[in-house]
Amino acid sequence: MNPSDTPQITQIAPEDTPQLIASLTGWRDQLTDTIEQMPAEAFQRLVLRLLEKDGVHDIDVSHSHERVEGMGIFGGGGFLSFRVSFRCIRGGARISSAEVDDFRRGVMLGRADKGLLITTGKFTQEAELKAAADRSPEILLIDGEGLNDKLKALGLGLRTEQVLVERVIIEQEWFAGV
């Protein structure tokens, strides 16, 4: 075992515990805030990196300030590949069923096989029902939490560290028996 393979142990002072807990549980909100505050061009580059790392290539993209749209080919390294249309919307507003309908029409006009609608926010229940309807083309919805999870899984702008927490329990019965 190399010395660099040895886990580093850092003791946390009791007064620092609230900050540690916040760092372990608040990363999603912090990541969403970071994405929300990115310049539009950086947001577009983030979306492209995400799609490319997830297997989409030959991407043709257009964008406005809070939205990135386009089409690409998913797969291609094996037997199957398909055209995917995507729209990534930044902002805290809930995405409605009307937005899903509008996106589905765009997917159909672009002759894509599937659609990927991503938001940093959330979808209304009606939007989720509309996307899940047994209609073609299939529309996959990714909300802010799913986006954060995907960025984490692909290691885009995030890294993880193992945190070992020691809990000390005083065994009163043992001391009573001494």
Protein backbone atom coordinates (compact mmCIF):
# COMPACT_ATOMS: atom_id res chain seq x y z
CA MET A 1 0.00 0.00 0.00
CA ASN A 2 1.37 3.39 -1.00
CA PRO A 3 1.32 6.18 1.57
CA SER A 4 -0.89 8.12 -0.87
CA ASP A 5 -3.46 5.27 -0.68
CA THR A 6 -3.82 5.71 3.06
CA PRO A 7 -7.04 7.50 3.90
CA GLN A 8 -6.53 10.92 5.38
CA ILE A 9 -8.29 11.41 8.70
CA THR A 10 -9.29 14.88 9.75
CA GLN A 11 -10.85 15.44 13.11
CA ILE A 12 -13.73 17.86 13.23
CA ALA A 13 -14.21 20.03 16.28
CA PRO A 14 -17.71 19.78 17.80
CA GLU A 15 -18.41 23.41 16.96
CA ASP A 16 -17.73 22.64 13.26
CA THR A 17 -20.30 19.83 13.12
CA PRO A 18 -23.18 22.00 11.77
CA GLN A 19 -21.01 23.15 8.85
CA LEU A 20 -20.01 19.53 8.13
CA ILE A 21 -23.62 18.40 8.11
CA ALA A 22 -24.57 21.30 5.82
CA SER A 23 -21.76 20.38 3.40
CA LEU A 24 -22.93 16.76 3.29
CA THR A 25 -26.59 17.54 2.73
CA GLY A 26 -26.66 20.95 1.00
CA TRP A 27 -24.63 20.16 -2.10
CA ARG A 28 -27.69 19.89 -4.35
CA ASP A 29 -28.91 23.41 -3.57
CA GLN A 30 -25.39 24.77 -3.90
CA LEU A 31 -24.93 23.05 -7.29
CA THR A 32 -28.28 24.33 -8.54
CA ASP A 33 -27.34 27.86 -7.46
CA THR A 34 -23.99 27.52 -9.27
CA ILE A 35 -25.71 26.42 -12.51
CA GLU A 36 -28.33 29.17 -12.20
CA GLN A 37 -25.61 31.83 -11.87
CA MET A 38 -23.48 30.66 -14.82
CA PRO A 39 -23.25 32.94 -17.87
CA ALA A 40 -25.44 31.72 -20.76
CA GLU A 41 -22.43 30.58 -22.82
CA ALA A 42 -21.04 28.55 -19.91
CA PHE A 43 -24.47 26.98 -19.37
CA GLN A 44 -24.52 25.91 -23.03
CA ARG A 45 -21.04 24.40 -22.72
CA LEU A 46 -22.13 22.53 -19.58
CA VAL A 47 -25.15 21.05 -21.39
CA LEU A 48 -22.98 19.99 -24.33
CA ARG A 49 -20.40 18.34 -22.07
CA LEU A 50 -23.15 16.54 -20.19
CA LEU A 51 -24.71 15.20 -23.38
CA GLU A 52 -21.38 14.23 -24.94
CA LYS A 53 -20.19 12.43 -21.80
CA ASP A 54 -23.53 10.59 -21.69
CA GLY A 55 -23.08 9.29 -25.25
CA VAL A 56 -24.70 11.89 -27.52
CA HIS A 57 -22.62 12.98 -30.52
CA ASP A 58 -23.06 14.97 -33.73
CA ILE A 59 -24.86 17.62 -31.70
CA ASP A 60 -26.49 20.57 -33.46
CA VAL A 61 -27.44 23.23 -30.93
CA SER A 62 -29.20 26.55 -30.59
CA HIS A 63 -29.69 28.53 -27.43
CA SER A 64 -31.17 31.56 -25.82
CA HIS A 65 -30.27 33.01 -22.44
CA GLU A 66 -32.00 30.42 -20.21
CA ARG A 67 -32.50 27.60 -22.71
CA VAL A 68 -30.35 25.27 -24.79
CA GLU A 69 -31.99 23.21 -27.54
CA GLY A 70 -30.77 20.91 -30.21
CA MET A 71 -30.51 17.47 -31.68
CA GLY A 72 -27.90 14.75 -31.63
CA ILE A 73 -27.29 11.06 -32.12
CA PHE A 74 -27.28 8.83 -29.04
CA GLY A 75 -25.25 5.64 -29.29
CA GLY A 76 -23.63 4.66 -32.53
CA GLY A 77 -20.87 2.57 -31.00
CA GLY A 78 -22.95 -0.59 -31.07
CA PHE A 79 -25.87 -1.95 -33.02
CA LEU A 80 -28.32 0.79 -32.17
CA SER A 81 -28.34 4.54 -32.33
CA PHE A 82 -31.18 7.01 -32.42
CA ARG A 83 -31.82 10.69 -32.95
CA VAL A 84 -32.53 12.58 -29.76
CA SER A 85 -33.91 16.07 -29.48
CA PHE A 86 -33.13 17.94 -26.27
CA ARG A 87 -34.16 21.07 -24.48
CA CYS A 88 -32.51 22.23 -21.28
CA ILE A 89 -34.27 25.01 -19.38
CA ARG A 90 -32.61 26.94 -16.61
CA GLY A 91 -34.65 28.66 -13.91
CA GLY A 92 -36.73 27.91 -10.87
CA ALA A 93 -40.13 27.98 -12.58
CA ARG A 94 -42.10 24.75 -12.74
CA ILE A 95 -42.28 23.33 -16.25
CA SER A 96 -45.89 22.88 -17.38
CA SER A 97 -47.68 20.36 -19.56
CA ALA A 98 -47.92 23.04 -22.27
CA GLU A 99 -44.09 23.14 -22.38
CA VAL A 100 -44.04 19.33 -22.73
CA ASP A 101 -46.58 19.54 -25.60
CA ASP A 102 -44.56 22.26 -27.32
CA PHE A 103 -41.38 20.23 -26.94
CA ARG A 104 -43.03 17.04 -28.25
CA ARG A 105 -44.16 18.93 -31.38
CA GLY A 106 -40.58 20.13 -31.88
CA VAL A 107 -39.27 16.58 -31.46
CA MET A 108 -41.74 15.33 -34.07
CA LEU A 109 -40.93 18.16 -36.52
CA GLY A 110 -37.23 17.40 -36.12
CA ARG A 111 -37.95 13.72 -36.76
CA ALA A 112 -36.17 12.67 -33.60
CA ASP A 113 -36.81 9.24 -32.11
CA LYS A 114 -36.82 10.48 -28.50
CA GLY A 115 -36.90 13.72 -26.58
CA LEU A 116 -34.96 14.77 -23.50
CA LEU A 117 -36.42 17.69 -21.55
CA ILE A 118 -34.13 18.87 -18.75
CA THR A 119 -34.71 21.62 -16.20
CA THR A 120 -32.81 22.94 -13.22
CA GLY A 121 -36.22 23.31 -11.56
CA LYS A 122 -39.16 20.92 -11.38
CA PHE A 123 -42.02 19.69 -13.53
CA THR A 124 -45.68 20.03 -12.67
CA GLN A 125 -47.57 16.80 -12.08
CA GLU A 126 -49.52 17.46 -15.28
CA ALA A 127 -46.25 17.77 -17.21
CA GLU A 128 -45.07 14.43 -15.83
CA LEU A 129 -48.37 12.79 -16.83
CA LYS A 130 -48.20 14.35 -20.30
CA ALA A 131 -44.64 13.10 -20.85
CA ALA A 132 -45.53 9.61 -19.58
CA ALA A 133 -48.52 9.34 -21.90
CA ASP A 134 -48.18 6.41 -24.26
CA ARG A 135 -47.51 8.59 -27.27
CA SER A 136 -44.67 8.80 -29.69
CA PRO A 137 -42.05 10.12 -29.51
CA GLU A 138 -41.02 9.21 -25.98
CA ILE A 139 -40.16 12.22 -23.81
CA LEU A 140 -37.82 11.75 -20.87
CA LEU A 141 -38.02 14.40 -18.14
CA ILE A 142 -35.00 15.24 -16.00
CA ASP A 143 -35.63 17.68 -13.15
CA GLY A 144 -33.03 19.63 -11.17
CA GLU A 145 -32.42 16.79 -8.74
CA GLY A 146 -31.94 14.32 -11.61
CA LEU A 147 -29.61 16.76 -13.34
CA ASN A 148 -27.54 17.08 -10.17
CA ASP A 149 -27.38 13.29 -9.85
CA LYS A 150 -26.29 12.93 -13.49
CA LEU A 151 -23.54 15.53 -13.10
CA LYS A 152 -22.36 13.71 -9.98
CA ALA A 153 -22.45 10.28 -11.68
CA LEU A 154 -20.48 11.58 -14.67
CA GLY A 155 -18.02 13.51 -12.48
CA LEU A 156 -18.73 16.81 -14.21
CA GLY A 157 -17.78 19.60 -11.82
CA LEU A 158 -18.18 17.38 -8.78
CA ARG A 159 -16.03 14.92 -6.91
CA THR A 160 -16.93 12.82 -3.94
CA GLU A 161 -15.05 12.08 -0.77
CA GLN A 162 -15.74 9.36 1.74
CA VAL A 163 -16.57 10.74 5.17
CA LEU A 164 -16.28 8.47 8.16
CA VAL A 165 -18.22 9.58 11.18
CA GLU A 166 -17.44 8.14 14.59
CA ARG A 167 -20.27 8.05 17.08
CA VAL A 168 -19.38 7.44 20.72
CA ILE A 169 -22.04 5.83 22.90
CA ILE A 170 -21.54 5.73 26.63
CA GLU A 171 -22.68 2.38 28.00
CA GLN A 172 -24.22 3.38 31.32
CA GLU A 173 -24.95 -0.26 32.21
CA TRP A 174 -21.25 -1.13 31.94
CA PHE A 175 -20.28 1.70 34.28
CA ALA A 176 -23.03 0.68 36.70
CA GLY A 177 -21.54 -2.83 36.85
CA VAL A 178 -17.98 -1.71 37.65
